Every structure is written in C-alpha cells, then in structure tokens.
C-alpha cells in the first residue's frame, strides 16, 4: 500500500472534538466498543497532526509532533487504521486487535510487499474464540514475537479457508513495517526486538526457540492461542522438554563432534554455492551458507571447536585444497570454490534449515506468480476452421503443432495418399485440396496441383487454421487458450529527433510490473527510463542503445527466454559489441 514514496499536502493540528472523533473512528475500525473507558497510553496526551496525500489520492495520515505516523485513512471516509508505531505504543489496542500469525521465513516476503498466503499462516490464528471474518482488520505477527509488523484486511473467512484446504491468499496488507509510512517518522524510533529489514525473527524467551521454528515436522499448526495474551509460539510441556534436550545436546557435544558438525555444514554449503559466486567474503559465506546448512535442530558453536575462529577453519579448508583464500588488511576473501574436491563430492546431503526455509517459501508462494521464480512457458495452438474440418470432422479442440502433424498424417494414411515410389510427396484428394486452398490460400495460376511435398502441405494447412496460444507463468497455473498469435516481448532501439538512442520495450509479460522494471533499470544502468502510454498498454523507454542488454537482463532476472523476445534496431543503429 505504501511501498512507493508519496507527497503530502496540508498540515492541520487536531483539537478537541476532532481528536475525540479520531479516537472513535480508530476504535470503530478495530471493532472495539466502549471507547469512553478505553485505556489509551500514547494517544492520551499525544499531539495529533492531520496530513493528506497529494491528489488524486484521498488517503489521510495522522501523525504526532515528530511526524511518526499514528494512523491512516485510505479512502478518507473515516476508516482509520492504526500504524505499527501506534500498535507498539498502545498495549490495550494491540491486545484487542485480532492477530494473524505467520512463520518467520514468510515475513521476508511480506516485507517485500507480498500478501500473506494461507499456507504460511498458523492455524492457531483461526479459533472458535477468534474466527476468521472476511473484511476483518487483523495485525500480523511472527510466531514467537509479541510485536506486530503488518496490518491488513482478511480476504477469507474461516469456512472458506477450511474448504480451500488452507490454500490461497489470506489477507490484503495495508501497511507493513519499514514501508514509506515508517520512514516518515523520526529516525530515533527504536523498532522492537527481532525486527530486521529482511525478516522478522523470534525474540529470546519465547516458548519455542528458533531451531524449533525452522523444523517443519515439529510445527504444530493446530495449537490454540492462550486467552487474553499476545501471540507467542504455542507449545506444550513436552515441546519445552524437547527444546531443553536439544539445547543440552548442543552444549554437550565434544570438540571432535563439533568439528565434525562444522565440516558437514561446510561441505553442504559447498554443494549449494556456485563457482561464479566467488570472490566472497568469508564471513558472508559462513553467515549466508554455512549456518543455514546445519542439520535441523542443531547449533554450531565455533568456539567449541578446535579451530576457535571461522578464519582458522577456512585456512584449514584452503590447506586441503577445497577453497582458495586471499587475506588483506585482516579481511579474508574466498577467491575460488573447488566443488569437484573429493571431500565435497562424497558428502551425503542432509536436511538443513535452508531446505526447511525453502519449503516454507514454496508453501507461502504456492499458486502465486512471483516474477523471476519460474520461466514463462508459451505454447502455440491452432483450431480448425469449418473448411479445414473436412480433414477431421467435428474436431473443435485446441491443437499443438505436433497434434496438427499427427492429424494430417492420420488422414493421409487413412486415404492412402502417398505413392510408395515418392514417399516425400502427398497426393491431394478433393477434401485436402479444399482444406489447403479455399479462402486465404488462393488457387494457383497453374491450377490446383496433384501432389505436394509433405512439409508444404503442413505449411499451407497451418496457414488456414485459427491461431491460439496459452501462456503459463508458473507451474500448476490454470491456463486457457487465447485467440491470436503470441506477442513476444518487443525490444526496439531507435534514434530520437535529437539523434539520441532510446530503447523501447513493449508487450511485456502479463502480471509483471512495468513500474518495477523501470525502477530497476534506472538503478542498473544509471540511465533515465520512463513509462509511456501506448494504446491500452504501456511502453518502457530507456535512454541508450541497450537492446541486447535488455534481452540478457530479462533472461537472468525474469527467466524470459530470448526466443520470447524480438529485438529490432532502427536506422543507423547496430548491436553493441
């Protein structure tokens, strides 16, 4: 909702009745009655300032004296929604607002603008005491963190979630921490424990530790929330005992056992890393690959190994020839990953925390188009016209090129239209002649031929069919045949009136934001880029001769194959060498 920067206008300080109305509207939106006795904390004495977003938006913001956003009204009709800043400072409001609890890895995608999906939501969020209601305002929490990080409207009720098998979109987010609303506030604001810009984590002292959260097999999605309490990780006495046992087991590992665990995680990371990732800082490699490669339920304590420091361990791996290191000014860098080393190839992969996070990610994005995650697939289809149905009467299905060839071969074989002495030619009978030449393919000047080459028969027949196609953006997406030829991404580089090269991208893939493409290209090539209306579609205009660069970028970032792109160079322009 507030992912993009915005401008505001007006600056009105609320007084008296306006402040009271603001509080009443806020409680009404949160479905809280008896507002006269509500125990306000921050809003009891806070100075409230009303701002409006620049036209044509009707959104109204309410801030304090330091520009920290307290609440917002999307349509300006009195539906006042609390901000994260306000919920952090109003315990009573936080307690009354229904929670939606998600797994910690899911928060990574919500912070990037995705909406919560039911597979990533704990079923404990829906209970008899607090059932899902469509349109209900809920605060979003990470399992094990008592502070909310997002707020939105429910898109499903409890019955819908159950009948759908707990799949599909759960909520439409209105505001998430670290968006533009958060950035408006004072830089002195301290975010709650466990909050980072990439992910929201559990906090120390929660009922379940981090290792339990990452073990999908140990997650009990049917745990019920404790009444009149903030959302925390639900657990039983047995679960607590298991967590204690795991921690004790980690501490009780001997030095050789801890060395073995560290090496196993290192080899697992080596199987995952790409040679092209080098050079990479050692601490980055350890944090982003080695630690996530630990077996589920285990912990690595480098000081509990014989190496004591990760830099010492990496030097040992370099001595074995698994990696090559470069050290300068105390900074250690990996310059080569030798994935073919025998110690790496013989390592048996184990189920790691990285695998569990990937599973949760797949569940959270199941059935959702995520640009760049899957390569789009295009299939050209054909349908028979009334005249071409002479070859296959009553056939109204959408046919692929292979289906068309098979249908023609079957007709030719059934009617014995091939002379054994000339197997590459097809004799034309009355129906096949009408199917090939009636309509678009006009009668040849020399008259209808008696025979044609097989390939020519296929080409003439295809020219008589109605073209269709379907586009699948992600696996399991329900697709339907669409009339017409598939329009590839068109990339044209031409000269402007001032003889400056400009690259124009049109026919961009469906469901992919041209606005985000523009923002990304501006940063990538440090050039100007704009969106220009072109009929019902939008074109992206980029400064410079970047035709081939765009094709390479689309293939890498969005997995759009070069065969789905058409590159054209205008007069006086050639591809860059």
Coordinates of C-alpha atoms in Angstrom, one line a residue:
X1 CA 0.0 0.0 0.0
X2 CA 2.8 2.4 1.0
X3 CA 5.7 0.8 -0.8
X4 CA 6.3 3.8 -3.1
X5 CA 7.3 7.3 -2.0
X6 CA 4.5 9.9 -1.9
X7 CA 3.9 13.6 -1.4
X8 CA 1.7 15.2 1.2
X9 CA -0.2 18.4 1.4
X10 CA -1.8 20.3 4.2
X11 CA -0.8 20.3 7.8
X12 CA -3.7 20.6 10.4
X13 CA -3.4 20.1 14.1
X14 CA -6.4 18.4 15.6
X15 CA -8.1 19.8 18.7
X16 CA -11.0 19.0 21.0
X17 CA -13.8 17.3 19.1
X18 CA -11.6 16.4 16.2
X19 CA -9.2 14.4 18.5
X20 CA -12.2 12.6 20.0
X21 CA -13.6 11.8 16.6
X22 CA -10.2 10.4 15.5
X23 CA -10.2 8.1 18.5
X24 CA -13.8 7.0 18.0
X25 CA -13.1 6.2 14.3
X26 CA -10.0 4.3 15.2
X27 CA -11.8 2.1 17.7
X28 CA -14.7 1.6 15.3
X29 CA -12.3 0.3 12.6
X30 CA -10.7 -2.0 15.1
X31 CA -14.2 -3.3 16.1
X32 CA -13.7 -2.1 19.7
X33 CA -16.8 -0.9 21.7
X34 CA -17.0 1.2 24.9
X35 CA -14.4 3.8 23.7
X36 CA -15.1 6.2 26.6
X37 CA -13.3 3.8 29.0
X38 CA -10.5 2.7 26.7
X39 CA -7.1 2.9 28.4
X40 CA -5.1 5.0 26.0
X41 CA -1.4 5.3 26.5
X42 CA 0.3 7.3 23.7
X43 CA -2.9 8.9 22.4
X44 CA -3.9 10.1 25.9
X45 CA -1.7 13.2 25.5
X46 CA -0.2 13.0 22.0
X47 CA -0.4 16.0 19.7
X48 CA -2.2 14.8 16.5
X49 CA -1.5 16.3 13.1
X50 CA -3.6 15.6 10.0
X51 CA -2.0 15.3 6.6
X52 CA -3.3 14.5 3.2
X53 CA -1.6 12.7 0.3
X54 CA -1.3 14.7 -2.9
X55 CA -4.1 14.4 -5.4
X56 CA -5.6 12.3 -6.8
X57 CA -5.2 10.2 -3.7
X58 CA -7.8 10.6 -0.9
X59 CA -5.6 9.0 1.8
X60 CA -5.3 10.9 5.1
X61 CA -2.5 10.4 7.5
X62 CA -2.4 11.2 11.2
X63 CA 1.0 11.8 12.8
X64 CA 2.4 13.1 16.1
X65 CA 4.6 16.1 16.5
X66 CA 7.7 14.3 15.3
X67 CA 6.0 13.0 12.1
X68 CA 5.6 9.5 13.4
X69 CA 2.5 8.1 11.6
X70 CA -0.1 7.1 14.2
X71 CA -2.9 6.0 11.8
X72 CA -4.1 6.4 8.2
X73 CA -7.5 6.5 6.4
X74 CA -7.1 5.0 2.9
X75 CA -10.3 6.5 1.4
X76 CA -10.7 9.5 3.6
X77 CA -14.1 8.2 4.8
X78 CA -13.4 7.6 8.5
X79 CA -11.9 4.1 8.3
X80 CA -8.9 4.9 10.4
X81 CA -6.3 2.1 10.6
X82 CA -3.6 2.1 13.3
X83 CA 0.0 2.1 12.2
X84 CA 2.7 -0.2 13.5
X85 CA 4.2 2.7 15.6
X86 CA 0.8 3.2 17.3
X87 CA 0.3 -0.5 18.0
X88 CA 3.8 -0.8 19.5
X89 CA 2.9 2.0 22.0
X90 CA -0.7 1.1 22.7
X91 CA -0.8 -2.3 24.6
X92 CA -4.6 -2.2 25.0
X93 CA -5.2 -1.6 21.3
X94 CA -2.7 -4.3 20.4
X95 CA -4.5 -6.8 22.7
X96 CA -8.0 -6.1 21.3
X97 CA -6.9 -6.3 17.6
X98 CA -7.2 -9.9 16.3
X99 CA -3.9 -11.5 15.3
X100 CA -2.7 -13.3 12.1
X101 CA 0.4 -15.3 12.9
X102 CA 2.9 -16.4 10.3
X103 CA 6.1 -18.3 10.2
X104 CA 9.3 -16.2 10.5
X105 CA 10.6 -17.1 6.9
X106 CA 7.2 -15.9 5.5
X107 CA 7.9 -12.4 6.9
X108 CA 10.7 -11.9 4.4
X109 CA 8.2 -11.9 1.5
X110 CA 5.7 -9.7 3.4
X111 CA 8.3 -7.1 4.0
X112 CA 8.9 -7.1 0.2
X113 CA 5.3 -6.3 -0.5
X114 CA 3.7 -9.8 -0.8
X115 CA 0.3 -10.5 0.8
X116 CA 0.0 -13.3 3.4
X117 CA -0.9 -16.7 1.9
X118 CA -2.8 -19.3 4.0
X119 CA 0.0 -22.0 3.8
X120 CA 2.3 -19.6 5.7
X121 CA -0.3 -18.8 8.4
X122 CA -0.5 -20.7 11.6
X123 CA -3.9 -22.3 12.0
X124 CA -3.9 -21.1 15.6
X125 CA -4.8 -17.7 14.2
X126 CA -8.3 -19.1 13.5
X127 CA -10.1 -20.4 16.6
X128 CA -13.6 -20.5 18.0
X129 CA -12.9 -17.5 20.1
X130 CA -11.4 -15.5 17.3
X131 CA -12.6 -16.9 13.9
X132 CA -11.6 -15.5 10.5
X133 CA -14.1 -13.0 9.1
X134 CA -13.8 -11.6 5.6
X135 CA -13.0 -7.9 5.7
X136 CA -11.8 -8.1 9.3
X137 CA -8.9 -6.0 10.3
X138 CA -6.0 -8.0 11.8
X139 CA -2.5 -7.3 12.9
X140 CA 0.2 -9.7 11.5
X141 CA 2.7 -11.3 13.9
X142 CA 5.6 -13.7 13.6
X143 CA 5.3 -16.8 15.6
X144 CA 7.2 -16.1 18.8
X145 CA 7.5 -12.3 18.5
X146 CA 5.0 -10.3 20.7
X147 CA 5.0 -7.2 18.4
X148 CA 3.1 -6.9 15.1
X149 CA 4.9 -6.0 11.9
X150 CA 2.0 -5.5 9.5
X151 CA -1.8 -4.9 9.3
X152 CA -4.4 -5.7 6.7
X153 CA -7.9 -6.8 5.8
X154 CA -8.8 -10.5 5.7
X155 CA -9.8 -11.8 2.3
X156 CA -11.3 -15.1 3.6
X157 CA -13.5 -16.3 6.4
X158 CA -12.9 -19.5 8.4
X159 CA -15.2 -21.7 6.3
X160 CA -13.5 -20.6 3.1
X161 CA -10.1 -21.3 4.5
X162 CA -11.1 -24.7 5.6
X163 CA -12.9 -25.8 2.3
X164 CA -10.0 -24.5 0.2
X165 CA -7.6 -26.8 2.1
X166 CA -5.9 -23.8 3.7
X167 CA -4.6 -22.5 0.4
X168 CA -4.8 -19.2 -1.4
X169 CA -4.4 -15.6 -0.3
X170 CA -5.3 -14.8 3.3
X171 CA -5.1 -11.1 3.6
X172 CA -4.5 -7.9 1.7
X173 CA -1.8 -5.9 3.5
X174 CA -2.5 -2.2 4.1
X175 CA 0.7 -1.3 6.0
X176 CA 3.9 -3.1 6.8
X177 CA 6.9 -2.0 8.9
X178 CA 9.8 -0.3 7.1
X179 CA 7.5 0.9 4.3
X180 CA 7.2 4.6 3.4
X181 CA 4.9 5.3 6.4
X182 CA 7.6 4.0 8.8
X183 CA 10.3 6.1 7.0
X184 CA 8.2 9.3 7.6
X185 CA 8.8 9.1 11.3
X186 CA 11.7 10.2 13.5
X187 CA 15.0 8.3 13.0
X188 CA 15.2 7.9 16.7
X189 CA 12.3 5.5 16.8
X190 CA 13.6 2.1 18.1
X191 CA 12.0 -0.9 16.5
X192 CA 11.1 -4.0 18.6
X193 CA 13.4 -6.9 19.2
X194 CA 13.8 -9.3 16.4
X195 CA 12.9 -6.8 13.7
X196 CA 15.2 -6.5 10.7
X197 CA 14.6 -5.1 7.2
X198 CA 14.9 -8.6 5.7
X199 CA 13.0 -10.7 8.2
X200 CA 11.2 -10.6 11.5
X201 CA 12.6 -13.1 14.0
X202 CA 11.5 -14.7 17.3
X203 CA 12.7 -13.0 20.4
X204 CA 14.6 -14.6 23.3
X205 CA 12.4 -16.0 26.0
X206 CA 9.6 -17.2 23.6
X207 CA 8.0 -20.5 24.3
X208 CA 9.8 -22.1 21.3
X209 CA 13.3 -21.5 20.2
X210 CA 14.5 -20.7 16.7
X211 CA 15.5 -24.2 15.9
X212 CA 12.0 -25.5 16.6
X213 CA 10.5 -22.8 14.4
X214 CA 12.6 -24.0 11.4
X215 CA 11.7 -27.7 11.9
X216 CA 8.5 -28.1 9.8
X217 CA 7.9 -31.5 11.3
X218 CA 7.8 -30.1 14.8
X219 CA 5.5 -27.2 14.0
X220 CA 2.0 -27.8 15.5
X221 CA -0.4 -25.8 13.4
X222 CA -3.4 -26.7 15.5
X223 CA -2.1 -25.2 18.7
X224 CA -4.6 -22.8 20.2
X225 CA -3.7 -19.3 21.4
X226 CA -3.5 -18.6 25.1
X227 CA -6.5 -16.5 26.0
X228 CA -6.0 -12.7 26.7
X229 CA -2.4 -12.9 25.7
X230 CA -0.2 -11.6 22.9
X231 CA 0.7 -14.1 20.2
X232 CA 3.6 -16.3 21.2
X233 CA 4.8 -19.6 19.9
X234 CA 2.3 -22.2 21.3
X235 CA 3.9 -25.2 23.0
X236 CA 3.3 -27.9 25.4
X237 CA 5.3 -29.2 28.3
X238 CA 6.6 -32.0 26.1
X239 CA 7.7 -29.5 23.5
X240 CA 9.6 -27.4 26.1
X241 CA 11.3 -30.6 27.4
X242 CA 12.4 -31.4 23.8
X243 CA 13.7 -27.9 23.3
X244 CA 15.7 -28.1 26.5
X245 CA 17.1 -31.5 25.5
X246 CA 18.2 -30.1 22.1
X247 CA 20.0 -27.2 23.7
X248 CA 21.6 -29.5 26.2
X249 CA 22.7 -31.9 23.5
X250 CA 24.2 -29.0 21.5
X251 CA 26.2 -27.9 24.6
X252 CA 27.3 -31.4 25.4
X253 CA 28.9 -32.1 22.1
X254 CA 32.6 -32.9 22.4
X255 CA 35.3 -30.9 20.4
X256 CA 35.7 -33.6 17.8
X257 CA 31.9 -33.9 17.4
X258 CA 31.6 -30.1 17.0
X259 CA 34.4 -30.2 14.5
X260 CA 32.6 -32.8 12.5
X261 CA 29.3 -30.8 12.6
X262 CA 31.1 -27.7 11.3
X263 CA 32.7 -29.7 8.5
X264 CA 29.5 -31.3 7.5
X265 CA 27.8 -27.9 7.3
X266 CA 30.8 -26.5 5.3
X267 CA 30.6 -29.4 2.8
X268 CA 26.8 -28.9 2.5
X269 CA 27.4 -25.2 1.8
X270 CA 30.0 -26.1 -0.9
X271 CA 27.4 -28.3 -2.6
X272 CA 25.0 -25.3 -2.7
X273 CA 27.4 -22.5 -3.7
X274 CA 28.1 -21.6 -7.3
X275 CA 31.7 -21.1 -8.6
X276 CA 30.5 -17.8 -10.1
X277 CA 29.8 -16.6 -6.5
X278 CA 33.5 -16.1 -5.9
X279 CA 35.0 -13.8 -4.7
X280 CA 33.0 -13.9 -1.5
X281 CA 33.9 -12.6 2.0
X282 CA 34.5 -15.5 4.4
X283 CA 32.0 -14.1 7.0
X284 CA 29.4 -13.7 4.3
X285 CA 29.9 -17.3 3.2
X286 CA 29.7 -18.5 6.8
X287 CA 26.5 -16.5 7.6
X288 CA 24.6 -17.0 4.4
X289 CA 25.5 -20.6 3.5
X290 CA 27.3 -22.5 6.3
X291 CA 25.0 -21.6 9.2
X292 CA 21.8 -22.3 7.2
X293 CA 23.3 -25.6 6.1
X294 CA 23.3 -27.0 9.7
X295 CA 21.0 -30.0 10.3
X296 CA 17.6 -29.1 11.7
X297 CA 17.6 -28.9 15.4
X298 CA 21.4 -28.5 15.7
X299 CA 23.6 -25.4 16.7
X300 CA 27.1 -24.6 15.7
X301 CA 29.4 -23.1 18.3
X302 CA 32.7 -22.2 16.6
X303 CA 34.4 -21.5 20.0
X304 CA 33.5 -25.1 20.9
X305 CA 35.6 -26.5 18.0
X306 CA 39.3 -27.0 17.9
X307 CA 39.6 -24.1 15.4
X308 CA 38.1 -21.4 17.7
X309 CA 37.7 -19.0 14.8
X310 CA 36.0 -19.3 11.5
X311 CA 39.0 -17.8 9.7
X312 CA 41.2 -20.5 11.2
X313 CA 38.8 -23.2 9.9
X314 CA 38.8 -21.6 6.4
X315 CA 42.6 -21.7 6.4
X316 CA 42.4 -25.4 7.1
X317 CA 40.0 -25.9 4.2
X318 CA 42.4 -23.9 2.0
X319 CA 45.3 -26.2 3.0
X320 CA 43.1 -29.2 2.0
X321 CA 42.6 -27.5 -1.4
X322 CA 38.8 -27.1 -1.1
X323 CA 38.9 -23.3 -1.4
X324 CA 41.5 -20.6 -2.2
X325 CA 41.8 -17.6 0.1
X326 CA 43.1 -14.1 -0.1
X327 CA 43.7 -12.1 3.0
X328 CA 44.3 -8.3 3.0
X329 CA 44.2 -5.9 6.0
X330 CA 42.7 -8.7 8.1
X331 CA 39.8 -9.3 5.7
X332 CA 39.6 -12.9 4.4
X333 CA 38.1 -13.5 1.0
X334 CA 37.3 -16.7 -0.8
X335 CA 38.6 -16.5 -4.4
X336 CA 37.8 -20.0 -5.6
X337 CA 35.3 -22.7 -4.7
X338 CA 36.6 -26.2 -5.7
X339 CA 33.3 -28.1 -5.9
X340 CA 34.9 -31.1 -7.5
X341 CA 37.1 -31.8 -4.5
X342 CA 36.7 -35.5 -3.3
X343 CA 35.7 -34.4 0.2
X344 CA 32.9 -32.3 -1.2
X345 CA 31.6 -34.8 -3.8
X346 CA 31.4 -37.7 -1.2
X347 CA 29.4 -35.6 1.3
X348 CA 25.9 -37.0 1.8
X349 CA 23.3 -34.2 1.8
X350 CA 21.2 -33.9 4.9
X351 CA 18.0 -32.0 5.5
X352 CA 19.1 -28.5 6.6
X353 CA 17.5 -25.4 7.9
X354 CA 18.0 -23.9 4.4
X355 CA 15.8 -26.7 3.0
X356 CA 13.1 -26.0 5.6
X357 CA 13.0 -22.3 4.8
X358 CA 12.8 -23.2 1.0
X359 CA 9.8 -25.5 1.8
X360 CA 8.1 -22.7 3.8
X361 CA 8.8 -20.3 0.9
X362 CA 7.3 -22.7 -1.6
X363 CA 4.2 -23.0 0.6
X364 CA 3.9 -19.3 1.1
X365 CA 4.1 -18.6 -2.7
X366 CA 2.2 -21.6 -3.9
X367 CA -0.2 -20.7 -6.7
X368 CA 1.2 -17.2 -6.9
X369 CA 3.0 -15.5 -9.7
X370 CA 6.5 -14.4 -8.5
X371 CA 8.5 -12.6 -11.2
X372 CA 11.8 -14.4 -11.9
X373 CA 11.0 -17.5 -9.9
X374 CA 9.8 -19.6 -12.9
X375 CA 10.4 -19.4 -16.6
X376 CA 7.3 -18.5 -18.5
X377 CA 6.1 -21.2 -20.9
X378 CA 4.3 -20.4 -24.2
X379 CA 2.6 -23.0 -26.4
X380 CA 1.3 -22.1 -29.8
X381 CA -2.1 -23.7 -30.5
X382 CA -4.4 -24.0 -33.5
X383 CA -8.1 -24.6 -34.1
X384 CA -9.7 -26.0 -37.2
X385 CA -11.9 -23.7 -39.4
X386 CA -15.1 -25.1 -40.9
X387 CA -13.3 -25.8 -44.2
X388 CA -10.3 -27.5 -42.6
X389 CA -12.6 -29.7 -40.5
X390 CA -13.0 -31.7 -43.8
X391 CA -9.8 -33.4 -42.7
X392 CA -11.0 -34.1 -39.2
X393 CA -14.8 -33.6 -38.9
X394 CA -16.2 -32.3 -35.6
X395 CA -12.7 -31.6 -34.1
X396 CA -13.1 -28.4 -32.1
X397 CA -10.1 -28.9 -29.8
X398 CA -7.0 -26.7 -29.5
X399 CA -4.2 -28.5 -31.2
X400 CA -0.4 -28.1 -30.9
X401 CA 1.9 -28.3 -33.9
X402 CA 2.5 -32.0 -33.1
X403 CA -1.2 -32.6 -33.0
X404 CA -1.7 -31.0 -36.4
X405 CA 1.1 -33.1 -37.9
X406 CA -0.4 -36.3 -36.4
X407 CA -3.9 -35.4 -37.6
X408 CA -2.6 -34.8 -41.2
X409 CA -0.5 -38.0 -41.2
X410 CA -3.5 -40.0 -40.0
X411 CA -5.7 -38.5 -42.8
X412 CA -3.0 -39.2 -45.4
X413 CA -2.5 -42.8 -44.2
X414 CA -6.2 -43.5 -44.0
X415 CA -6.9 -42.3 -47.6
X416 CA -3.7 -43.8 -49.0
X417 CA -2.4 -40.5 -50.4
X418 CA 1.2 -41.5 -50.5
X419 CA 2.8 -43.2 -53.5
X420 CA 5.4 -45.7 -52.2
X421 CA 7.7 -44.6 -55.1
X422 CA 7.5 -41.0 -53.9
X423 CA 7.1 -41.1 -50.1
X424 CA 8.1 -37.4 -49.7
X425 CA 5.0 -36.3 -51.7
X426 CA 1.3 -36.3 -50.8
X427 CA -1.4 -36.9 -53.4
X428 CA -4.2 -34.3 -53.0
X429 CA -7.7 -35.5 -52.9
X430 CA -10.8 -33.3 -53.1
X431 CA -11.2 -32.6 -49.3
X432 CA -7.5 -32.0 -48.8
X433 CA -7.4 -29.6 -51.8
X434 CA -10.3 -27.6 -50.4
X435 CA -8.7 -27.5 -46.9
X436 CA -5.5 -26.2 -48.3
X437 CA -6.6 -23.7 -51.0
X438 CA -10.1 -22.5 -50.1
X439 CA -10.0 -19.0 -48.6
X440 CA -6.7 -17.4 -47.8
X441 CA -4.6 -19.7 -50.0
X442 CA -5.9 -18.7 -53.4
X443 CA -5.9 -21.1 -56.3
X444 CA -2.5 -21.1 -58.0
X445 CA -2.3 -19.7 -61.5
X446 CA -1.3 -23.0 -62.9
X447 CA -4.3 -24.7 -61.3
X448 CA -4.5 -27.0 -58.3
X449 CA -1.6 -29.3 -58.0
X450 CA -2.0 -33.1 -57.9
X451 CA 0.7 -33.6 -55.3
X452 CA 2.7 -31.5 -52.8
X453 CA 5.7 -32.1 -50.6
X454 CA 4.8 -33.1 -47.1
X455 CA 6.3 -30.0 -45.5
X456 CA 4.5 -27.8 -47.9
X457 CA 1.2 -29.5 -47.0
X458 CA 1.8 -28.8 -43.3
X459 CA 2.7 -25.1 -44.0
X460 CA -0.4 -24.5 -46.2
X461 CA -2.6 -26.3 -43.7
X462 CA -1.3 -24.2 -40.7
X463 CA -1.9 -21.0 -42.7
X464 CA -5.6 -22.0 -42.9
X465 CA -6.1 -22.6 -39.2
X466 CA -7.1 -20.1 -36.4
X467 CA -4.1 -19.3 -34.2
X468 CA -4.4 -19.6 -30.5
X469 CA -1.9 -19.8 -27.7
X470 CA -1.6 -20.1 -23.9
X471 CA 0.9 -18.6 -21.5
X472 CA 1.8 -20.3 -18.2
X473 CA 3.7 -18.0 -15.8
X474 CA 4.2 -20.6 -13.0
X475 CA 3.7 -24.4 -12.6
X476 CA 0.2 -25.5 -11.9
X477 CA -1.3 -22.2 -13.1
X478 CA -4.7 -22.8 -14.7
X479 CA -4.3 -21.7 -18.3
X480 CA -6.8 -21.1 -21.1
X481 CA -6.3 -20.9 -24.9
X482 CA -6.3 -17.3 -26.0
X483 CA -7.2 -16.3 -29.6
X484 CA -4.3 -14.9 -31.8
X485 CA -0.6 -15.4 -32.1
X486 CA 1.6 -14.9 -29.0
X487 CA 3.0 -11.4 -29.0
X488 CA 6.7 -11.7 -27.9
X489 CA 8.4 -9.0 -25.9
X490 CA 9.3 -6.4 -28.4
X491 CA 12.6 -4.5 -27.9
X492 CA 13.4 -1.8 -30.4
X493 CA 16.3 0.6 -30.4
X494 CA 15.9 3.8 -32.5
X495 CA 17.1 7.4 -32.7
X496 CA 15.1 10.2 -31.3
X497 CA 14.6 13.5 -33.0
X498 CA 17.8 14.7 -31.3
X499 CA 19.7 11.7 -32.7
X500 CA 19.9 10.1 -29.2
X501 CA 19.5 6.3 -29.0
X502 CA 16.5 5.1 -27.0
X503 CA 15.4 1.5 -26.3
X504 CA 11.7 0.8 -26.2
X505 CA 10.2 -2.3 -24.5
X506 CA 6.6 -3.3 -25.3
X507 CA 4.4 -6.4 -25.0
X508 CA 6.0 -7.1 -21.6
X509 CA 4.9 -10.3 -19.9
X510 CA 1.5 -10.3 -18.1
X511 CA 1.3 -9.8 -14.3
X512 CA 4.8 -8.2 -14.3
X513 CA 5.0 -4.6 -13.1
X514 CA 6.4 -2.3 -15.7
X515 CA 6.8 0.3 -13.0
X516 CA 9.2 -2.0 -11.0
X517 CA 11.0 -2.7 -14.3
X518 CA 11.6 1.0 -14.8
X519 CA 12.8 1.5 -11.2
X520 CA 15.2 -1.5 -11.5
X521 CA 16.7 -0.5 -14.9
X522 CA 17.3 3.1 -13.7
X523 CA 19.4 1.7 -10.9
X524 CA 21.1 -1.0 -13.0
X525 CA 22.3 1.2 -15.9
X526 CA 22.2 4.7 -14.3
X527 CA 20.0 5.9 -17.1
X528 CA 16.7 7.7 -17.5
X529 CA 13.7 5.4 -18.0
X530 CA 10.0 6.4 -18.3
X531 CA 6.6 4.8 -18.8
X532 CA 4.8 5.9 -22.0
X533 CA 1.2 5.0 -22.7
X534 CA 0.7 3.1 -26.0
X535 CA -3.0 2.4 -26.6
X536 CA -4.2 0.0 -23.8
X537 CA -0.6 -1.0 -22.9
X538 CA 2.4 0.8 -21.5
X539 CA 5.9 1.0 -23.1
X540 CA 9.2 1.4 -21.3
X541 CA 11.5 3.9 -22.8
X542 CA 15.2 3.6 -21.7
X543 CA 17.9 6.0 -22.7
X544 CA 20.7 4.4 -24.7
X545 CA 21.4 1.5 -27.1
X546 CA 20.5 -1.3 -24.7
X547 CA 18.7 -3.8 -26.9
X548 CA 20.8 -6.9 -26.3
X549 CA 21.4 -5.8 -22.7
X550 CA 17.7 -5.9 -22.1
X551 CA 17.4 -9.4 -23.5
X552 CA 20.2 -10.6 -21.2
X553 CA 18.6 -8.9 -18.2
X554 CA 15.1 -10.3 -18.8
X555 CA 16.6 -13.8 -19.2
X556 CA 18.6 -13.5 -15.9
X557 CA 16.1 -11.6 -13.8
X558 CA 12.7 -12.8 -15.1
X559 CA 13.8 -16.1 -16.8
X560 CA 12.2 -14.9 -20.1
X561 CA 13.9 -16.8 -22.8
X562 CA 15.5 -14.9 -25.7
X563 CA 13.1 -16.8 -28.1
X564 CA 10.2 -15.0 -26.5
X565 CA 11.8 -11.6 -27.3
X566 CA 12.2 -9.8 -30.6
X567 CA 15.0 -7.3 -31.0
X568 CA 14.9 -4.6 -33.7
X569 CA 17.4 -1.9 -34.5
X570 CA 16.4 1.3 -36.2
X571 CA 18.2 3.1 -39.0
X572 CA 21.8 3.9 -38.1
X573 CA 22.0 1.6 -35.1
X574 CA 23.7 -1.7 -34.6
X575 CA 24.0 -4.1 -31.6
X576 CA 26.8 -3.1 -29.2
X577 CA 29.9 -5.3 -29.4

